Amino acid sequence: MRVRAATSIGALLLVGLLAACNDAAAPSDDLTLQAQPADFPPPSPLVTVAGESVWPFTGSDFAGTMVDPINLGFTGWTDPRDLRAALLMLDGDRSVFAGHPQLGPFADMDCTWKDAMGDAQTAYGAESGWVGSAIQLECGDYDPLRVHLRFFDVGDVTLGGAHFEVLVPGTTSHEVVSWEFAEGLVVADVIRTGIGGPVGSSGSINPVPYRSIPAIIYNSLPDELKFLILASGGVPDWPVPGDVGIGTDGAATIVHLAATVDGMPEVARQRLEIQFDQVIPKPFCASGPYDFLDVKGPVTLRQHVVVTPSGTYHSQFHAVGMLSLLPLTVDLSTGGLVPSGDPYRAHVNEHVKGILTDRVTLASQFVLRAEMPPKGPFRGSLRSTLNVAPGAGSHSSLTVRCDP
């Protein structure tokens, strides 16, 4: 993606390996949270998008906790496999939009679409119930920045959650910097495919603004990226003293698809190695709010996508790493971080799967964070699962085990 100096985002950001729980109050107890299909009530609020009653957000489970806004809706020929095929056939030449009053900001973008590596998410429609993000796409690269797009088939409408994000240096975590820019780029490219018909709006369905960019991230962005955020209704382009809301108009763009593109059988693979090198709050089994970890080591990301001759889409994303951890704590006299124990290691393992056929959509995710050796003060493991399937096939769980 043509944004110069993107790799200059070098500020320290204290992020967790997994946005899970900190059970410092009872570090020696096992914590297991499980949800079964009977426990999945409809989330709130439900709104109307293109005639369908839907939840206007994505989630990471079935609890109704809002993660990303739904900012796209597709009607007509709405099979996510066909949308994927149409976007993947495009080149990166968007010069046709030069001078266009709404689409002009995309004229200089040269990214192309491919399958994306990312966490599984959930969405909800009154007709479909809970559904998962079997298909994820990206325009740009996992590192350093990309537009990330997830599709959710909720019946007569396919919902889309799109965001523009940057990789936090030294981690495998992304930070969202714009909703509107990503939404606009997807709409522009669907128009380029030739299958997009009339474009409309859902009206206001999301909070304005929605979520925030940490000041330490925003202030370290290159000027070219700040300009893109500002041009899409984002935050100011000068240094800011505090976190800033991510601009959005609160509405989803509705695109009617008047035609379809049949995908071709294919096998696609990606492999990427991220060198983790960051100080983070201890994500689980902490003794208190002053526990941190200096985390170093490689994490290998692999993706394998298969589209069969019958049209079945199958994607697997696997992230594996063996990391070195140095425990740190806050020196209350200086405010700095000092070692608080001997180095040890941790195994990280994440497996995300998506399957979409003519009859069924499946999405699942398994996450393991295991400190080694597991015995020792405030050592432990975190394990989470998510499975989104029709009927009784859906479930989620989170288990944290800590040693005294």
XYZ file of C-alpha atoms in Angstrom:
404
model
C 0.000 0.000 0.000
C 1.527 3.318 -1.050
C 1.967 5.259 2.189
C 5.576 6.314 2.698
C 7.355 6.047 6.054
C 4.781 3.620 7.391
C 7.453 1.652 9.224
C 8.398 4.689 11.350
C 5.635 3.826 13.836
C 8.091 2.984 16.587
C 6.557 4.168 19.865
C 6.186 1.861 22.837
C 2.617 0.626 23.361
C 1.670 -1.479 26.355
C -0.570 -4.131 24.825
C -1.592 -7.619 25.931
C -0.916 -10.823 24.035
C -4.644 -11.426 24.350
C -7.371 -9.056 25.538
C -8.578 -11.533 28.096
C -8.655 -11.219 31.901
C -6.310 -10.296 34.728
C -7.175 -12.528 37.665
C -4.782 -10.886 40.123
C -7.414 -11.048 42.864
C -7.167 -14.839 43.001
C -3.970 -15.889 41.181
C -4.000 -19.451 42.552
C -7.500 -20.276 41.326
C -8.516 -21.789 38.027
C -10.989 -19.649 36.127
C -13.166 -21.284 33.490
C -15.877 -19.392 31.647
C -17.972 -21.397 29.222
C -20.921 -20.508 27.049
C -23.222 -23.045 25.420
C -25.843 -22.461 22.697
C -28.713 -22.063 25.164
C -26.841 -19.152 26.728
C -26.734 -17.084 23.543
C -29.537 -14.509 23.693
C -29.798 -11.899 20.930
C -27.407 -9.010 21.504
C -28.629 -5.455 21.891
C -29.357 -3.195 20.160
C -30.770 -4.633 16.946
C -31.192 -2.240 14.018
C -32.523 -2.495 10.486
C -29.958 -2.700 7.684
C -31.319 -3.191 4.161
C -34.515 -4.658 5.552
C -32.769 -7.110 7.907
C -32.754 -6.885 11.718
C -29.078 -7.125 12.717
C -26.651 -6.249 15.480
C -24.586 -3.294 14.177
C -21.312 -4.569 15.642
C -18.938 -7.511 15.528
C -17.948 -9.487 18.611
C -15.261 -11.879 19.796
C -17.775 -14.329 21.326
C -21.537 -14.529 22.001
C -21.705 -12.123 24.942
C -22.842 -9.100 22.954
C -19.685 -7.118 23.755
C -19.105 -4.666 20.901
C -15.795 -4.930 19.032
C -15.927 -3.349 15.531
C -18.797 -1.465 13.885
C -20.679 -2.983 10.987
C -20.069 -0.385 8.279
C -21.008 -2.248 5.081
C -24.050 -4.122 3.810
C -24.428 -5.987 0.517
C -27.751 -6.900 -1.103
C -28.597 -8.767 -4.301
C -25.949 -11.385 -5.185
C -24.511 -11.527 -1.691
C -22.516 -14.781 -1.437
C -19.260 -13.815 0.366
C -17.335 -16.214 -1.889
C -18.440 -14.218 -4.942
C -17.549 -10.916 -3.275
C -14.124 -12.327 -2.467
C -13.618 -13.519 -6.061
C -14.620 -10.114 -7.442
C -12.229 -8.174 -5.196
C -9.312 -10.565 -5.752
C -9.527 -10.100 -9.528
C -8.768 -6.360 -9.255
C -5.390 -4.750 -9.853
C -4.121 -1.818 -7.781
C -4.804 0.904 -10.350
C -7.413 3.289 -8.892
C -6.501 6.296 -11.037
C -10.039 6.260 -12.444
C -11.144 7.938 -9.205
C -8.803 10.951 -9.575
C -10.838 14.104 -9.058
C -13.952 12.255 -7.911
C -15.596 14.241 -5.056
C -16.054 11.185 -2.810
C -13.656 8.555 -4.160
C -10.715 10.810 -5.041
C -8.739 9.909 -1.859
C -8.318 6.362 -3.232
C -6.818 7.360 -6.602
C -3.237 7.004 -5.333
C -3.733 3.761 -3.405
C -2.077 0.775 -5.077
C -2.847 -2.137 -2.743
C -4.494 -5.332 -4.001
C -6.805 -7.747 -2.202
C -5.901 -11.165 -0.815
C -7.012 -13.458 1.982
C -6.231 -12.064 5.420
C -4.780 -13.579 8.572
C -6.809 -12.485 11.587
C -8.941 -13.505 14.554
C -12.391 -14.991 14.070
C -15.258 -12.652 14.926
C -19.008 -13.012 15.389
C -22.019 -11.076 14.115
C -25.776 -11.483 14.546
C -28.901 -11.359 12.395
C -32.433 -12.064 13.530
C -32.888 -14.462 10.606
C -29.533 -16.232 10.823
C -28.699 -16.033 14.524
C -24.993 -15.829 15.371
C -22.620 -16.144 12.397
C -18.836 -16.146 12.052
C -16.298 -14.456 9.792
C -15.399 -17.401 7.576
C -13.884 -15.100 4.925
C -11.434 -12.301 5.743
C -9.640 -10.143 3.174
C -6.907 -7.525 3.300
C -5.792 -4.763 0.963
C -2.195 -4.127 1.891
C -0.053 -6.323 4.109
C -0.252 -7.674 7.658
C 2.907 -5.651 8.299
C 2.906 -2.641 8.367
C -0.622 -1.528 7.413
C -3.733 -2.784 5.694
C -7.454 -2.450 5.162
C -8.948 -5.491 6.888
C -12.394 -6.707 5.795
C -14.599 -9.436 7.299
C -17.822 -10.788 5.738
C -20.839 -12.102 7.690
C -23.655 -13.881 5.822
C -26.852 -13.140 7.798
C -29.391 -14.186 5.159
C -30.547 -11.851 2.410
C -27.802 -9.397 3.409
C -24.075 -9.917 3.798
C -22.634 -7.585 6.421
C -19.097 -6.220 6.273
C -16.804 -4.944 8.991
C -13.873 -2.996 7.508
C -11.123 -1.014 9.198
C -7.777 0.561 8.339
C -5.107 -0.606 10.790
C -1.382 -0.503 11.514
C 0.768 -3.213 13.078
C 2.143 -2.183 16.473
C 5.925 -2.625 16.091
C 7.372 -5.569 17.972
C 3.990 -7.292 18.367
C 1.396 -9.274 16.438
C -1.315 -6.752 17.405
C -2.933 -4.195 15.105
C -4.295 -0.771 16.023
C -7.332 0.532 14.123
C -6.855 4.112 12.897
C -9.882 4.608 10.624
C -13.291 3.081 9.903
C -14.356 5.508 7.175
C -11.265 5.131 4.992
C -11.635 1.342 4.920
C -15.364 1.548 4.241
C -14.798 3.939 1.346
C -12.030 1.837 -0.199
C -14.195 -1.298 -0.167
C -17.090 0.565 -1.814
C -14.770 2.062 -4.435
C -13.342 -1.336 -5.294
C -16.724 -3.062 -5.463
C -17.674 -0.364 -7.978
C -14.456 -1.147 -9.902
C -15.437 -4.805 -10.157
C -18.489 -3.860 -12.230
C -20.898 -5.874 -10.061
C -21.847 -3.014 -7.730
C -25.155 -1.304 -8.466
C -26.924 1.454 -6.505
C -25.239 2.649 -3.307
C -27.215 3.784 -0.281
C -26.943 4.242 3.480
C -28.315 2.440 6.513
C -28.697 5.697 8.404
C -27.162 6.089 11.849
C -26.553 2.696 13.527
C -23.196 3.138 15.377
C -21.826 5.552 17.994
C -19.923 8.608 16.728
C -16.934 8.497 17.208
C -16.307 4.829 17.906
C -13.258 3.631 19.886
C -10.013 5.579 20.170
C -6.476 5.725 18.808
C -3.933 5.848 21.663
C -2.095 9.164 21.543
C 1.279 7.371 21.598
C 0.308 5.585 18.370
C -1.343 8.542 16.630
C 1.514 10.976 17.339
C 4.060 8.560 15.848
C 2.197 8.011 12.571
C 3.833 9.374 9.395
C 2.286 12.550 7.981
C 0.954 10.716 4.921
C -1.067 8.377 7.129
C -2.363 11.215 9.306
C -3.568 12.950 6.169
C -5.487 9.869 5.066
C -7.149 9.621 8.474
C -7.998 13.324 8.468
C -9.377 13.212 4.915
C -11.776 10.404 5.893
C -13.271 12.340 8.789
C -10.621 11.379 11.324
C -8.657 13.090 14.056
C -6.510 16.269 13.850
C -3.129 16.124 12.131
C -1.124 17.705 14.965
C 0.299 16.024 18.088
C -2.429 15.275 20.599
C -2.121 15.036 24.417
C -4.594 12.177 24.867
C -6.367 9.332 23.101
C -8.566 10.456 20.232
C -11.842 9.041 18.978
C -11.856 7.274 15.626
C -14.078 9.296 13.325
C -17.117 7.731 11.698
C -20.477 8.880 10.343
C -22.143 6.059 12.271
C -23.757 4.592 9.148
C -23.147 1.535 6.990
C -22.853 1.922 3.232
C -25.311 -0.369 1.443
C -24.201 -1.667 -1.968
C -26.587 -3.578 -4.216
C -24.790 -6.260 -6.206
C -26.448 -6.611 -9.615
C -24.178 -9.397 -10.856
C -21.863 -12.084 -9.556
C -18.332 -13.339 -10.150
C -17.671 -17.067 -9.889
C -14.493 -17.945 -8.053
C -11.990 -20.304 -9.612
C -10.488 -23.340 -7.858
C -7.262 -22.303 -6.176
C -4.746 -22.961 -3.443
C -3.091 -19.946 -1.796
C -0.483 -19.811 0.952
C 1.078 -17.067 3.052
C 3.909 -17.193 5.561
C 5.180 -14.356 7.743
C 7.501 -14.156 10.738
C 6.991 -11.390 13.311
C 9.774 -10.669 15.784
C 8.020 -9.960 19.077
C 10.017 -7.355 21.038
C 7.842 -5.347 23.399
C 7.069 -4.608 27.031
C 3.475 -5.510 27.877
C 1.294 -5.742 30.990
C 1.220 -9.335 32.218
C -1.943 -10.569 30.461
C -2.943 -13.207 33.040
C -1.858 -14.610 36.423
C -0.503 -11.222 37.519
C 0.159 -10.449 41.178
C -1.102 -6.896 40.715
C -1.292 -3.888 38.370
C 2.493 -3.342 38.375
C 3.420 -6.655 36.732
C 4.895 -6.388 33.225
C 6.762 -8.658 30.833
C 9.578 -7.921 28.415
C 8.629 -10.317 25.595
C 11.044 -11.328 22.830
C 11.070 -13.990 20.164
C 9.704 -14.983 16.743
C 6.067 -15.763 15.999
C 5.466 -17.585 12.709
C 2.177 -16.926 10.908
C 0.935 -19.304 8.217
C -2.235 -19.326 6.154
C -3.561 -21.955 3.752
C -6.659 -21.232 1.627
C -8.334 -23.746 -0.687
C -11.262 -23.142 -3.037
C -12.490 -26.473 -4.423
C -14.000 -27.042 -7.903
C -17.436 -27.246 -6.243
C -16.914 -23.795 -4.682
C -16.229 -24.777 -1.070
C -13.998 -22.212 0.650
C -11.631 -23.467 3.347
C -9.132 -21.275 5.197
C -6.702 -22.072 8.019
C -4.506 -19.543 9.834
C -1.904 -20.759 12.330
C 0.350 -18.633 14.588
C 3.056 -20.373 16.641
C 5.926 -19.019 18.712
C 8.295 -19.768 21.572
C 8.924 -16.517 23.411
C 11.396 -15.378 26.059
C 9.810 -13.536 29.005
C 11.548 -11.321 31.544
C 9.266 -10.340 34.445
C 9.321 -6.631 35.316
C 7.685 -4.498 37.962
C 7.268 -0.799 38.559
C 9.836 0.829 40.838
C 7.503 3.113 42.788
C 10.368 5.434 43.751
C 11.324 6.183 40.133
C 8.322 5.062 38.106
C 10.599 2.927 35.913
C 10.471 -0.796 35.222
C 12.985 -3.133 36.892
C 13.426 -6.945 36.686
C 11.397 -8.833 39.283
C 12.449 -12.429 38.566
C 14.400 -14.790 36.377
C 13.668 -15.101 32.653
C 11.417 -17.928 31.532
C 9.603 -18.966 28.353
C 6.121 -19.132 26.905
C 4.514 -21.090 24.078
C 1.896 -19.277 21.999
C -0.414 -21.085 19.627
C -3.419 -19.803 17.689
C -5.476 -21.634 15.069
C -8.286 -19.943 13.101
C -10.443 -21.844 10.613
C -13.146 -20.740 8.186
C -15.364 -22.906 5.963
C -18.113 -21.710 3.630
C -20.216 -23.950 1.375
C -23.539 -23.587 -0.412
C -25.269 -24.775 2.760
C -23.205 -23.818 5.779
C -20.785 -21.247 7.218
C -18.330 -22.283 9.955
C -15.721 -20.241 11.825
C -13.574 -21.318 14.755
C -10.602 -20.165 16.798
C -8.320 -21.796 19.364
C -5.836 -19.759 21.433
C -3.235 -21.053 23.892
C -0.766 -19.014 25.952
C 1.291 -21.337 28.185
C 4.108 -20.132 30.458
C 6.947 -22.637 31.008
C 7.732 -24.094 33.363
C 4.103 -23.815 34.509
C 5.018 -24.060 38.194
C 6.218 -20.887 39.891
C 4.876 -17.670 41.387
C 2.071 -16.340 39.219
C 2.827 -18.684 36.332
C 0.034 -20.234 34.377
C -1.773 -20.667 31.093
C -4.661 -19.209 29.147
C -6.802 -21.197 26.755
C -9.775 -19.905 24.777
C -12.008 -21.441 22.133
C -14.684 -20.094 19.819
C -16.816 -22.126 17.446
C -19.554 -20.527 15.325
C -21.750 -23.058 13.564
C -25.434 -23.611 12.820
C -27.712 -24.809 15.600
C -26.095 -26.446 18.610
C -22.608 -26.391 17.074
C -21.668 -23.021 18.557
C -19.760 -22.644 21.812
C -17.057 -20.550 23.448
C -14.834 -20.912 26.494
C -12.053 -19.178 28.369
C -9.869 -21.017 30.896
C -7.082 -19.454 32.968
C -4.969 -21.625 35.267
C -2.516 -20.020 37.676
C 0.058 -21.396 40.120
C 0.215 -19.828 43.600
